[in-house]
Amino acid sequence: MTELAPYAVGPHNTRGRVRREAPPVGRSEFQRDRDRIIHSTAFRRLEYKTQVFVNHEGDLFRTRLTHSLEVAQIARSVARNLQLNEDLTEAISLAHDLGHTPFGHAGQDALHRCMSLRGGFEHNLQSLRVVDLLEQRYAAFDGLNLCFETREGILKHCSLKNARRLGAVGARFLKRRRPSLEAQLANHADEIAYNNHDVDDGLRSGLLGIEQLAQVDIFARHMKQVLREYPKLDGRRLVHETVRRMISTLVVDLTRQTAKNIKMHAPCSVEDVRAAPPLVAHSAPILRQQKVLKQFLRHNLYQHHQVARMTNKARRIVSDLFNAFNAEPRLLPPQYYAQAQTDLTRTIADYIAGMTDRYAIREYRRLFAVEEI
Ligand code: MG
């Protein structure tokens, strides 16, 4: 590992874990966090959870697991170049989607509505809940007992109401302070990863056409560049070569602009980073181009009628499951039923949020399909 910059989170300036533990042997505190995340049940479930496409629609589409790996890859390259803590940004990247419901945003919206009387359902908060409480693998504590900086990075957004009851990890939302650069970086890497893989998956699925994408500046520019060098290239290879160059442009831009911002604000410590404006950022022209691409994806992919049909079904599955358990808690598996005695709706939300796409579909069939009796 290269030497860390003074504004990076290092082994000596971590705020530590809620439960004190002996220091790790042969690895850093943040490597230990990363390792705990990889060995968690919630992490394995990411393989069967999706963002845009439902898990069984095809073997080549991104799942939340491959998405999280791509986020970690991007975040680590930038971290190394900026002398930030690569292990920390990797741990945050791998954990950032642990609290997502099945069926991507459709599932989350449905669960949010079901939980409206309880302040809703926020997936970032749920990711924190997974690592703080829901994973049950250690003898001495619930959750994974991760370092403060990893938990802070996982809690990307949070309503002020929820921030108030979270203690130290929620304080920055109330004080309007920033998280570490490693956390800011994981956040940007997330965006770079999903914009680009959604272009790729959109084209692969046939829901987007290359002629449509040729209207989007950032895609068109890179595709032209590829075709200048390889005039005969077409099909999947043209797409891959274009997307790979787009990712590279975004990563280089993020690194350069962030380096400039760091130079300008000259933070000397993590505390300076927290008090400064967000320092991890794209340049203005790239930011504009990213916005255009996002808008394009929203209109043409996320709101595509075939996606809308699936998300509608997904919303129904989640809310029907919720309502059935809420009306008859005995339908819950025994371990959840026991838990439901203290807090029924939160237990149902935890159970549903933990489901993979295919598990939710199976559970729906088990509860509602007459032929399953
Ligand atoms: Mg993500």
GROMACS .gro file of C-alpha atoms and ligand atoms in nm:
model
  374
    1MET     CA    1   0.000   0.000   0.000
    2THR     CA    2   0.130   0.344  -0.087
    3GLU     CA    3   0.175   0.589   0.195
    4LEU     CA    4  -0.146   0.758   0.303
    5ALA     CA    5  -0.204   1.131   0.264
    6PRO     CA    6  -0.262   1.326   0.589
    7TYR     CA    7  -0.629   1.376   0.493
    8ALA     CA    8  -0.686   1.001   0.444
    9VAL     CA    9  -0.840   0.785   0.715
   10GLY     CA   10  -0.554   0.584   0.859
   11PRO     CA   11  -0.516   0.311   1.117
   12HIS     CA   12  -0.419   0.574   1.376
   13ASN     CA   13  -0.704   0.819   1.333
   14THR     CA   14  -1.003   0.581   1.318
   15ARG     CA   15  -1.274   0.645   1.575
   16GLY     CA   16  -1.281   0.271   1.625
   17ARG     CA   17  -1.555   0.015   1.684
   18VAL     CA   18  -1.859   0.031   1.910
   19ARG     CA   19  -1.737  -0.285   2.086
   20ARG     CA   20  -1.364  -0.275   2.160
   21GLU     CA   21  -1.169  -0.559   2.003
   22ALA     CA   22  -0.806  -0.665   2.004
   23PRO     CA   23  -0.623  -0.521   1.701
   24PRO     CA   24  -0.618  -0.751   1.398
   25VAL     CA   25  -0.309  -0.956   1.324
   26GLY     CA   26  -0.156  -0.933   0.977
   27ARG     CA   27  -0.420  -0.701   0.833
   28SER     CA   28  -0.544  -0.349   0.891
   29GLU     CA   29  -0.865  -0.255   1.075
   30PHE     CA   30  -1.030  -0.172   0.742
   31GLN     CA   31  -0.915  -0.494   0.579
   32ARG     CA   32  -1.083  -0.667   0.869
   33ASP     CA   33  -1.402  -0.471   0.798
   34ARG     CA   34  -1.385  -0.567   0.431
   35ASP     CA   35  -1.331  -0.933   0.521
   36ARG     CA   36  -1.628  -0.934   0.758
   37ILE     CA   37  -1.848  -0.784   0.488
   38ILE     CA   38  -1.743  -1.044   0.230
   39HIS     CA   39  -1.818  -1.328   0.473
   40SER     CA   40  -2.161  -1.193   0.565
   41THR     CA   41  -2.489  -1.352   0.459
   42ALA     CA   42  -2.622  -1.023   0.323
   43PHE     CA   43  -2.322  -0.999   0.090
   44ARG     CA   44  -2.386  -1.344  -0.058
   45ARG     CA   45  -2.749  -1.250  -0.118
   46LEU     CA   46  -2.639  -0.962  -0.344
   47GLU     CA   47  -2.581  -1.225  -0.614
   48TYR     CA   48  -2.954  -1.273  -0.650
   49LYS     CA   49  -3.067  -0.915  -0.612
   50THR     CA   50  -3.095  -0.676  -0.902
   51GLN     CA   51  -3.111  -0.308  -0.982
   52VAL     CA   52  -3.289  -0.280  -1.316
   53PHE     CA   53  -3.337  -0.631  -1.450
   54VAL     CA   54  -3.485  -0.908  -1.244
   55ASN     CA   55  -3.240  -1.181  -1.154
   56HIS     CA   56  -3.384  -1.457  -1.376
   57GLU     CA   57  -3.408  -1.238  -1.689
   58GLY     CA   58  -3.059  -1.330  -1.809
   59ASP     CA   59  -2.727  -1.458  -1.685
   60LEU     CA   60  -2.521  -1.170  -1.817
   61PHE     CA   61  -2.692  -0.873  -1.656
   62ARG     CA   62  -2.538  -0.705  -1.354
   63THR     CA   63  -2.656  -0.814  -1.015
   64ARG     CA   64  -2.596  -0.615  -0.700
   65LEU     CA   65  -2.297  -0.837  -0.632
   66THR     CA   66  -2.119  -0.768  -0.961
   67HIS     CA   67  -2.225  -0.402  -0.932
   68SER     CA   68  -2.065  -0.379  -0.587
   69LEU     CA   69  -1.744  -0.538  -0.720
   70GLU     CA   70  -1.732  -0.284  -1.002
   71VAL     CA   71  -1.785   0.001  -0.754
   72ALA     CA   72  -1.500  -0.132  -0.538
   73GLN     CA   73  -1.271  -0.161  -0.840
   74ILE     CA   74  -1.333   0.199  -0.949
   75ALA     CA   75  -1.308   0.340  -0.597
   76ARG     CA   76  -0.984   0.157  -0.527
   77SER     CA   77  -0.808   0.284  -0.840
   78VAL     CA   78  -0.893   0.645  -0.757
   79ALA     CA   79  -0.806   0.594  -0.389
   80ARG     CA   80  -0.462   0.464  -0.474
   81ASN     CA   81  -0.391   0.757  -0.702
   82LEU     CA   82  -0.495   1.008  -0.437
   83GLN     CA   83  -0.319   0.828  -0.151
   84LEU     CA   84  -0.648   0.759   0.021
   85ASN     CA   85  -0.724   0.448   0.222
   86GLU     CA   86  -0.794   0.181  -0.037
   87ASP     CA   87  -0.912  -0.076   0.219
   88LEU     CA   88  -1.168   0.161   0.366
   89THR     CA   89  -1.313   0.269   0.033
   90GLU     CA   90  -1.328  -0.096  -0.073
   91ALA     CA   91  -1.513  -0.195   0.246
   92ILE     CA   92  -1.766   0.086   0.197
   93SER     CA   93  -1.813   0.000  -0.172
   94LEU     CA   94  -1.874  -0.367  -0.103
   95ALA     CA   95  -2.124  -0.290   0.174
   96HIS     CA   96  -2.306   0.006   0.020
   97ASP     CA   97  -2.597  -0.197  -0.120
   98LEU     CA   98  -2.636  -0.458   0.155
   99GLY     CA   99  -2.969  -0.315   0.272
  100HIS     CA  100  -3.139  -0.310  -0.066
  101THR     CA  101  -3.472  -0.485  -0.103
  102PRO     CA  102  -3.533  -0.737  -0.381
  103PHE     CA  103  -3.625  -0.589  -0.724
  104GLY     CA  104  -3.419  -0.271  -0.700
  105HIS     CA  105  -3.592   0.062  -0.661
  106ALA     CA  106  -3.938  -0.080  -0.724
  107GLY     CA  107  -3.903  -0.301  -0.416
  108GLN     CA  108  -3.764  -0.017  -0.210
  109ASP     CA  109  -4.049   0.220  -0.310
  110ALA     CA  110  -4.310  -0.039  -0.219
  111LEU     CA  111  -4.152  -0.114   0.118
  112HIS     CA  112  -4.115   0.259   0.183
  113ARG     CA  113  -4.488   0.302   0.133
  114CYS     CA  114  -4.572   0.001   0.352
  115MET     CA  115  -4.359   0.149   0.630
  116SER     CA  116  -4.497   0.504   0.598
  117LEU     CA  117  -4.638   0.502   0.950
  118ARG     CA  118  -4.293   0.409   1.079
  119GLY     CA  119  -4.102   0.684   0.899
  120GLY     CA  120  -4.061   0.481   0.580
  121PHE     CA  121  -3.787   0.251   0.462
  122GLU     CA  122  -3.445   0.387   0.360
  123HIS     CA  123  -3.203   0.144   0.198
  124ASN     CA  124  -2.893   0.324   0.324
  125LEU     CA  125  -3.022   0.306   0.675
  126GLN     CA  126  -3.107  -0.060   0.620
  127SER     CA  127  -2.749  -0.129   0.502
  128LEU     CA  128  -2.629   0.017   0.830
  129ARG     CA  129  -2.886  -0.191   1.017
  130VAL     CA  130  -2.752  -0.504   0.846
  131VAL     CA  131  -2.393  -0.442   0.956
  132ASP     CA  132  -2.486  -0.304   1.299
  133LEU     CA  133  -2.752  -0.551   1.400
  134LEU     CA  134  -2.901  -0.800   1.160
  135GLU     CA  135  -2.596  -1.012   1.076
  136GLN     CA  136  -2.568  -1.269   1.351
  137ARG     CA  137  -2.237  -1.447   1.322
  138TYR     CA  138  -2.019  -1.337   1.611
  139ALA     CA  139  -2.039  -1.470   1.964
  140ALA     CA  140  -1.967  -1.138   2.133
  141PHE     CA  141  -2.194  -0.899   1.945
  142ASP     CA  142  -2.476  -0.857   1.697
  143GLY     CA  143  -2.384  -0.726   1.353
  144LEU     CA  144  -2.028  -0.699   1.226
  145ASN     CA  145  -1.898  -0.436   1.472
  146LEU     CA  146  -1.736  -0.234   1.192
  147CYS     CA  147  -1.521   0.076   1.236
  148PHE     CA  148  -1.694   0.413   1.260
  149GLU     CA  149  -1.559   0.529   0.921
  150THR     CA  150  -1.694   0.222   0.740
  151ARG     CA  151  -2.037   0.269   0.900
  152GLU     CA  152  -2.034   0.640   0.824
  153GLY     CA  153  -1.959   0.565   0.458
  154ILE     CA  154  -2.238   0.309   0.436
  155LEU     CA  155  -2.487   0.568   0.563
  156LYS     CA  156  -2.475   0.776   0.247
  157HIS     CA  157  -2.806   0.954   0.300
  158CYS     CA  158  -3.037   0.971   0.592
  159SER     CA  159  -3.341   1.178   0.691
  160LEU     CA  160  -3.280   1.425   0.974
  161LYS     CA  161  -3.537   1.246   1.185
  162ASN     CA  162  -3.348   0.921   1.159
  163ALA     CA  163  -3.010   1.094   1.195
  164ARG     CA  164  -3.118   1.222   1.537
  165ARG     CA  165  -3.161   0.876   1.680
  166LEU     CA  166  -2.843   0.729   1.529
  167GLY     CA  167  -2.593   0.895   1.762
  168ALA     CA  168  -2.237   0.958   1.638
  169VAL     CA  169  -2.287   0.809   1.293
  170GLY     CA  170  -2.587   1.034   1.223
  171ALA     CA  171  -2.430   1.352   1.364
  172ARG     CA  172  -2.281   1.474   1.036
  173PHE     CA  173  -2.627   1.511   0.879
  174LEU     CA  174  -2.733   1.738   1.164
  175LYS     CA  175  -2.408   1.936   1.161
  176ARG     CA  176  -2.399   1.944   0.779
  177ARG     CA  177  -2.051   1.798   0.768
  178ARG     CA  178  -1.900   1.573   0.506
  179PRO     CA  179  -1.789   1.212   0.549
  180SER     CA  180  -1.431   1.101   0.476
  181LEU     CA  181  -1.291   1.129   0.123
  182GLU     CA  182  -1.301   0.749   0.106
  183ALA     CA  183  -1.678   0.760   0.163
  184GLN     CA  184  -1.728   1.042  -0.089
  185LEU     CA  185  -1.528   0.839  -0.336
  186ALA     CA  186  -1.733   0.520  -0.294
  187ASN     CA  187  -2.041   0.730  -0.363
  188HIS     CA  188  -1.904   0.863  -0.693
  189ALA     CA  189  -1.773   0.521  -0.794
  190ASP     CA  190  -2.127   0.388  -0.744
  191GLU     CA  191  -2.259   0.641  -0.992
  192ILE     CA  192  -1.987   0.577  -1.250
  193ALA     CA  193  -2.046   0.203  -1.223
  194TYR     CA  194  -2.423   0.205  -1.261
  195ASN     CA  195  -2.446   0.464  -1.537
  196ASN     CA  196  -2.204   0.264  -1.746
  197HIS     CA  197  -2.328  -0.083  -1.675
  198ASP     CA  198  -2.685   0.024  -1.731
  199VAL     CA  199  -2.583   0.144  -2.079
  200ASP     CA  200  -2.421  -0.194  -2.137
  201ASP     CA  201  -2.710  -0.399  -1.994
  202GLY     CA  202  -2.965  -0.176  -2.170
  203LEU     CA  203  -2.803  -0.246  -2.505
  204ARG     CA  204  -2.759  -0.616  -2.428
  205SER     CA  205  -3.127  -0.651  -2.340
  206GLY     CA  206  -3.235  -0.476  -2.660
  207LEU     CA  207  -3.432  -0.216  -2.461
  208LEU     CA  208  -3.185   0.049  -2.580
  209GLY     CA  209  -3.052   0.085  -2.934
  210ILE     CA  210  -2.705   0.205  -3.025
  211GLU     CA  211  -2.858   0.469  -3.257
  212GLN     CA  212  -3.048   0.610  -2.954
  213LEU     CA  213  -2.732   0.624  -2.748
  214ALA     CA  214  -2.552   0.796  -3.035
  215GLN     CA  215  -2.765   1.100  -2.939
  216VAL     CA  216  -2.599   1.115  -2.597
  217ASP     CA  217  -2.285   1.325  -2.612
  218ILE     CA  218  -2.056   1.127  -2.384
  219PHE     CA  219  -2.140   0.795  -2.554
  220ALA     CA  220  -2.126   0.938  -2.907
  221ARG     CA  221  -1.789   1.099  -2.847
  222HIS     CA  222  -1.628   0.778  -2.728
  223MET     CA  223  -1.792   0.564  -2.995
  224LYS     CA  224  -1.663   0.797  -3.269
  225GLN     CA  225  -1.317   0.775  -3.122
  226VAL     CA  226  -1.335   0.392  -3.131
  227LEU     CA  227  -1.465   0.389  -3.489
  228ARG     CA  228  -1.188   0.622  -3.601
  229GLU     CA  229  -0.935   0.369  -3.477
  230TYR     CA  230  -1.133   0.055  -3.569
  231PRO     CA  231  -1.371   0.147  -3.855
  232LYS     CA  232  -1.501  -0.209  -3.899
  233LEU     CA  233  -1.582  -0.275  -3.535
  234ASP     CA  234  -1.949  -0.342  -3.456
  235GLY     CA  235  -2.183  -0.534  -3.226
  236ARG     CA  236  -2.097  -0.613  -2.864
  237ARG     CA  237  -1.730  -0.534  -2.913
  238LEU     CA  238  -1.805  -0.180  -3.022
  239VAL     CA  239  -2.025  -0.137  -2.715
  240HIS     CA  240  -1.764  -0.278  -2.478
  241GLU     CA  241  -1.483  -0.070  -2.624
  242THR     CA  242  -1.698   0.244  -2.600
  243VAL     CA  243  -1.815   0.178  -2.243
  244ARG     CA  244  -1.467   0.091  -2.125
  245ARG     CA  245  -1.337   0.425  -2.261
  246MET     CA  246  -1.626   0.613  -2.099
  247ILE     CA  247  -1.544   0.460  -1.760
  248SER     CA  248  -1.180   0.549  -1.808
  249THR     CA  249  -1.265   0.913  -1.895
  250LEU     CA  250  -1.487   0.942  -1.587
  251VAL     CA  251  -1.231   0.785  -1.354
  252VAL     CA  252  -0.949   1.005  -1.482
  253ASP     CA  253  -1.169   1.316  -1.460
  254LEU     CA  254  -1.278   1.230  -1.105
  255THR     CA  255  -0.917   1.177  -1.000
  256ARG     CA  256  -0.791   1.502  -1.156
  257GLN     CA  257  -1.073   1.725  -1.034
  258THR     CA  258  -1.056   1.579  -0.684
  259ALA     CA  259  -0.679   1.631  -0.675
  260LYS     CA  260  -0.738   1.995  -0.775
  261ASN     CA  261  -1.003   2.040  -0.505
  262ILE     CA  262  -0.773   1.889  -0.245
  263LYS     CA  263  -0.495   2.121  -0.351
  264MET     CA  264  -0.723   2.424  -0.331
  265HIS     CA  265  -0.873   2.346   0.012
  266ALA     CA  266  -0.551   2.194   0.144
  267PRO     CA  267  -0.703   1.974   0.416
  268CYS     CA  268  -0.443   1.857   0.669
  269SER     CA  269  -0.657   1.600   0.844
  270VAL     CA  270  -0.980   1.401   0.821
  271GLU     CA  271  -1.140   1.668   1.040
  272ASP     CA  272  -1.054   1.932   0.778
  273VAL     CA  273  -1.216   1.710   0.513
  274ARG     CA  274  -1.534   1.688   0.722
  275ALA     CA  275  -1.555   2.066   0.752
  276ALA     CA  276  -1.474   2.139   0.384
  277PRO     CA  277  -1.728   2.129   0.100
  278PRO     CA  278  -1.747   1.795  -0.088
  279LEU     CA  279  -1.400   1.753  -0.239
  280VAL     CA  280  -1.449   1.439  -0.445
  281ALA     CA  281  -1.608   1.570  -0.764
  282HIS     CA  282  -1.614   1.568  -1.141
  283SER     CA  283  -1.519   1.866  -1.355
  284ALA     CA  284  -1.810   2.085  -1.465
  285PRO     CA  285  -1.821   1.965  -1.830
  286ILE     CA  286  -1.813   1.597  -1.732
  287LEU     CA  287  -2.075   1.656  -1.465
  288ARG     CA  288  -2.305   1.803  -1.731
  289GLN     CA  289  -2.246   1.508  -1.962
  290GLN     CA  290  -2.312   1.261  -1.680
  291LYS     CA  291  -2.642   1.438  -1.608
  292VAL     CA  292  -2.749   1.407  -1.971
  293LEU     CA  293  -2.664   1.036  -1.967
  294LYS     CA  294  -2.860   0.985  -1.643
  295GLN     CA  295  -3.161   1.163  -1.787
  296PHE     CA  296  -3.138   0.951  -2.098
  297LEU     CA  297  -3.130   0.632  -1.892
  298ARG     CA  298  -3.423   0.743  -1.682
  299HIS     CA  299  -3.646   0.813  -1.980
  300ASN     CA  300  -3.539   0.533  -2.205
  301LEU     CA  301  -3.443   0.248  -1.976
  302TYR     CA  302  -3.585   0.285  -1.624
  303GLN     CA  303  -3.919   0.403  -1.766
  304HIS     CA  304  -3.919   0.162  -2.062
  305HIS     CA  305  -4.257  -0.012  -2.078
  306GLN     CA  306  -4.103  -0.357  -2.038
  307VAL     CA  307  -3.918  -0.244  -1.725
  308ALA     CA  308  -4.235  -0.070  -1.602
  309ARG     CA  309  -4.431  -0.395  -1.636
  310MET     CA  310  -4.174  -0.579  -1.426
  311THR     CA  311  -4.143  -0.307  -1.163
  312ASN     CA  312  -4.519  -0.295  -1.130
  313LYS     CA  313  -4.523  -0.667  -1.059
  314ALA     CA  314  -4.232  -0.627  -0.817
  315ARG     CA  315  -4.414  -0.354  -0.622
  316ARG     CA  316  -4.718  -0.577  -0.596
  317ILE     CA  317  -4.514  -0.873  -0.469
  318VAL     CA  318  -4.349  -0.663  -0.197
  319SER     CA  319  -4.664  -0.490  -0.076
  320ASP     CA  320  -4.877  -0.808  -0.089
  321LEU     CA  321  -4.616  -0.992   0.116
  322PHE     CA  322  -4.599  -0.707   0.366
  323ASN     CA  323  -4.976  -0.685   0.404
  324ALA     CA  324  -5.014  -1.061   0.446
  325PHE     CA  325  -4.753  -1.077   0.725
  326ASN     CA  326  -4.893  -0.767   0.888
  327ALA     CA  327  -5.245  -0.912   0.894
  328GLU     CA  328  -5.129  -1.256   1.006
  329PRO     CA  329  -4.786  -1.257   1.176
  330ARG     CA  330  -4.805  -1.638   1.212
  331LEU     CA  331  -4.719  -1.657   0.842
  332LEU     CA  332  -4.367  -1.537   0.923
  333PRO     CA  333  -4.091  -1.800   0.963
  334PRO     CA  334  -4.054  -1.891   1.335
  335GLN     CA  335  -3.739  -1.687   1.406
  336TYR     CA  336  -3.903  -1.376   1.261
  337TYR     CA  337  -4.230  -1.448   1.437
  338ALA     CA  338  -4.046  -1.448   1.771
  339GLN     CA  339  -3.883  -1.118   1.681
  340ALA     CA  340  -4.218  -0.975   1.567
  341GLN     CA  341  -4.347  -0.983   1.924
  342THR     CA  342  -4.138  -0.675   2.000
  343ASP     CA  343  -4.180  -0.489   1.671
  344LEU     CA  344  -4.400  -0.639   1.401
  345THR     CA  345  -4.366  -0.396   1.109
  346ARG     CA  346  -3.989  -0.349   1.151
  347THR     CA  347  -3.945  -0.728   1.161
  348ILE     CA  348  -4.149  -0.767   0.842
  349ALA     CA  349  -3.941  -0.496   0.673
  350ASP     CA  350  -3.618  -0.673   0.778
  351TYR     CA  351  -3.748  -1.005   0.648
  352ILE     CA  352  -3.860  -0.864   0.313
  353ALA     CA  353  -3.551  -0.645   0.265
  354GLY     CA  354  -3.332  -0.951   0.319
  355MET     CA  355  -3.506  -1.148   0.042
  356THR     CA  356  -3.343  -1.207  -0.294
  357ASP     CA  357  -3.556  -1.155  -0.606
  358ARG     CA  358  -3.617  -1.525  -0.653
  359TYR     CA  359  -3.684  -1.586  -0.283
  360ALA     CA  360  -3.948  -1.311  -0.285
  361ILE     CA  361  -4.113  -1.465  -0.592
  362ARG     CA  362  -4.106  -1.810  -0.430
  363GLU     CA  363  -4.246  -1.676  -0.102
  364TYR     CA  364  -4.520  -1.497  -0.295
  365ARG     CA  365  -4.614  -1.823  -0.468
  366ARG     CA  366  -4.607  -2.015  -0.139
  367LEU     CA  367  -4.846  -1.764   0.017
  368PHE     CA  368  -5.081  -1.685  -0.267
  369ALA     CA  369  -5.075  -1.954  -0.538
  370VAL     CA  370  -5.364  -2.199  -0.499
  371GLU     CA  371  -5.176  -2.477  -0.680
  372GLU     CA  372  -4.897  -2.465  -0.416
  373ILE     CA  373  -5.135  -2.593  -0.142
  374MG      MG  374  -2.504   0.098  -0.575
   0.00000   0.00000   0.00000
